[in-house]
């Protein structure tokens, strides 16, 4: 079973710009309240960042639980979360610049705090 995003679905998620993220709660079963968040695609991967950096509650839950769900482009998907570090963040910055270039919130999203709270969203199992 592949856990890679299908190109069409990945592009639909990024184009819809309606991604809601819901990491699992401490019980490992219940989903947290979905939080709307910006997303970008880089090299076939789906990425998000915490606007408030590592203090973002969804980010803290995603790192602890490493699993949850997203709701985007009319679909709900079970996912896993992985922190992102290093040079990949430069490519993610570029994707944020391209997609959100007109937003007054871009600068914080490519700043040090948000970069430190970058997460890759991976399908937990193959899409039906």
Tab-separated table of C-alpha atoms in Angstrom:
chain	number	residue	atom	x	y	z
A	1	UNK	CA	0.000	0.000	0.000
A	2	UNK	CA	1.410	3.333	-1.024
A	3	UNK	CA	1.233	6.227	1.402
A	4	UNK	CA	2.351	8.769	-1.205
A	5	UNK	CA	-0.124	11.429	-2.287
A	6	UNK	CA	-1.741	11.002	-5.670
A	7	UNK	CA	-0.682	14.057	-7.750
A	8	UNK	CA	-4.285	14.996	-8.576
A	9	UNK	CA	-5.409	14.827	-4.947
A	10	UNK	CA	-2.356	16.730	-3.730
A	11	UNK	CA	-2.948	19.526	-6.233
A	12	UNK	CA	-6.664	19.627	-5.351
A	13	UNK	CA	-5.820	20.019	-1.641
A	14	UNK	CA	-3.339	22.813	-2.284
A	15	UNK	CA	-5.643	24.610	-4.746
A	16	UNK	CA	-8.693	24.408	-2.454
A	17	UNK	CA	-6.769	26.094	0.372
A	18	UNK	CA	-9.244	24.749	2.926
A	19	UNK	CA	-7.115	22.238	4.843
A	20	UNK	CA	-8.244	21.543	8.399
A	21	UNK	CA	-5.883	19.553	10.590
A	22	UNK	CA	-6.995	17.454	13.572
A	23	UNK	CA	-4.238	15.552	15.393
A	24	UNK	CA	-5.327	12.831	17.790
A	25	UNK	CA	-5.902	13.829	21.410
A	26	UNK	CA	-3.983	12.326	24.340
A	27	UNK	CA	-6.249	9.256	24.394
A	28	UNK	CA	-4.918	8.312	20.942
A	29	UNK	CA	-8.473	7.746	19.665
A	30	UNK	CA	-10.363	11.046	19.698
A	31	UNK	CA	-9.559	13.718	17.120
A	32	UNK	CA	-8.859	17.273	18.204
A	33	UNK	CA	-10.885	20.208	16.949
A	34	UNK	CA	-10.053	20.755	13.267
A	35	UNK	CA	-7.879	23.836	12.756
A	36	UNK	CA	-7.755	25.650	9.408
A	37	UNK	CA	-4.179	26.006	8.229
A	38	UNK	CA	-2.208	27.006	5.152
A	39	UNK	CA	-0.669	24.174	3.166
A	40	UNK	CA	1.819	23.820	0.340
A	41	UNK	CA	3.147	21.013	-1.823
A	42	UNK	CA	6.844	20.432	-2.458
A	43	UNK	CA	8.271	17.497	-4.427
A	44	UNK	CA	5.109	15.421	-4.017
A	45	UNK	CA	4.799	16.065	-0.285
A	46	UNK	CA	2.177	18.035	1.662
A	47	UNK	CA	3.451	20.508	4.265
A	48	UNK	CA	1.994	22.809	6.893
A	49	UNK	CA	3.441	25.183	9.466
A	50	UNK	CA	2.352	26.508	12.809
A	51	UNK	CA	1.761	30.247	12.518
A	52	UNK	CA	2.560	30.580	16.218
A	53	UNK	CA	5.570	28.305	15.874
A	54	UNK	CA	6.113	25.458	18.315
A	55	UNK	CA	3.525	27.053	20.648
A	56	UNK	CA	0.729	26.123	18.213
A	57	UNK	CA	-1.494	23.610	19.994
A	58	UNK	CA	-2.194	21.541	16.895
A	59	UNK	CA	1.573	21.349	16.260
A	60	UNK	CA	2.305	20.137	19.784
A	61	UNK	CA	-0.419	17.475	19.476
A	62	UNK	CA	0.831	16.408	16.031
A	63	UNK	CA	4.353	15.865	17.369
A	64	UNK	CA	3.135	13.948	20.432
A	65	UNK	CA	0.573	11.746	18.727
A	66	UNK	CA	2.170	11.563	15.260
A	67	UNK	CA	-1.258	10.820	13.758
A	68	UNK	CA	-4.639	12.358	13.064
A	69	UNK	CA	-6.722	13.411	10.117
A	70	UNK	CA	-7.088	16.213	7.649
A	71	UNK	CA	-10.195	17.476	5.945
A	72	UNK	CA	-9.462	19.149	2.622
A	73	UNK	CA	-10.878	19.458	-0.892
A	74	UNK	CA	-14.052	17.670	0.181
A	75	UNK	CA	-12.277	14.594	1.578
A	76	UNK	CA	-11.218	13.323	4.978
A	77	UNK	CA	-7.919	11.453	5.180
A	78	UNK	CA	-6.208	9.618	8.023
A	79	UNK	CA	-2.630	10.864	8.192
A	80	UNK	CA	0.665	10.752	10.028
A	81	UNK	CA	2.789	13.756	10.937
A	82	UNK	CA	6.571	14.134	10.679
A	83	UNK	CA	8.606	17.176	11.705
A	84	UNK	CA	10.690	18.806	8.973
A	85	UNK	CA	14.169	20.247	9.403
A	86	UNK	CA	17.046	21.379	7.244
A	87	UNK	CA	17.262	22.505	3.630
A	88	UNK	CA	13.791	21.249	2.744
A	89	UNK	CA	12.476	24.271	4.653
A	90	UNK	CA	14.019	26.542	1.999
A	91	UNK	CA	11.909	24.833	-0.690
A	92	UNK	CA	8.837	25.051	1.538
A	93	UNK	CA	9.521	28.783	2.021
A	94	UNK	CA	9.542	29.157	-1.761
A	95	UNK	CA	6.207	27.367	-2.043
A	96	UNK	CA	4.688	29.637	0.625
A	97	UNK	CA	6.050	32.719	-1.188
A	98	UNK	CA	4.574	31.581	-4.491
A	99	UNK	CA	1.170	30.646	-3.101
A	100	UNK	CA	0.630	33.391	-0.519
A	101	UNK	CA	2.694	36.236	-1.993
A	102	UNK	CA	-0.120	38.775	-1.536
A	103	UNK	CA	-0.928	37.900	2.065
A	104	UNK	CA	0.146	40.119	4.972
A	105	UNK	CA	0.676	36.871	6.938
A	106	UNK	CA	3.388	35.536	4.619
A	107	UNK	CA	6.331	37.037	6.498
A	108	UNK	CA	5.583	35.218	9.784
A	109	UNK	CA	4.939	31.952	7.869
A	110	UNK	CA	8.449	31.993	6.424
A	111	UNK	CA	10.022	33.301	9.633
A	112	UNK	CA	12.137	31.291	12.076
A	113	UNK	CA	9.286	30.429	14.474
A	114	UNK	CA	6.995	28.961	11.787
A	115	UNK	CA	9.905	27.217	10.041
A	116	UNK	CA	10.676	25.468	13.331
A	117	UNK	CA	7.075	24.178	13.351
A	118	UNK	CA	6.976	22.642	9.869
A	119	UNK	CA	5.211	19.311	9.477
A	120	UNK	CA	4.978	16.857	6.613
A	121	UNK	CA	1.544	15.264	6.279
A	122	UNK	CA	1.704	11.655	5.092
A	123	UNK	CA	-1.223	9.420	4.200
A	124	UNK	CA	-1.689	6.769	6.890
A	125	UNK	CA	-2.829	4.277	4.251
A	126	UNK	CA	-3.619	4.205	0.559
A	127	UNK	CA	-6.596	6.278	-0.543
A	128	UNK	CA	-9.672	4.243	-1.530
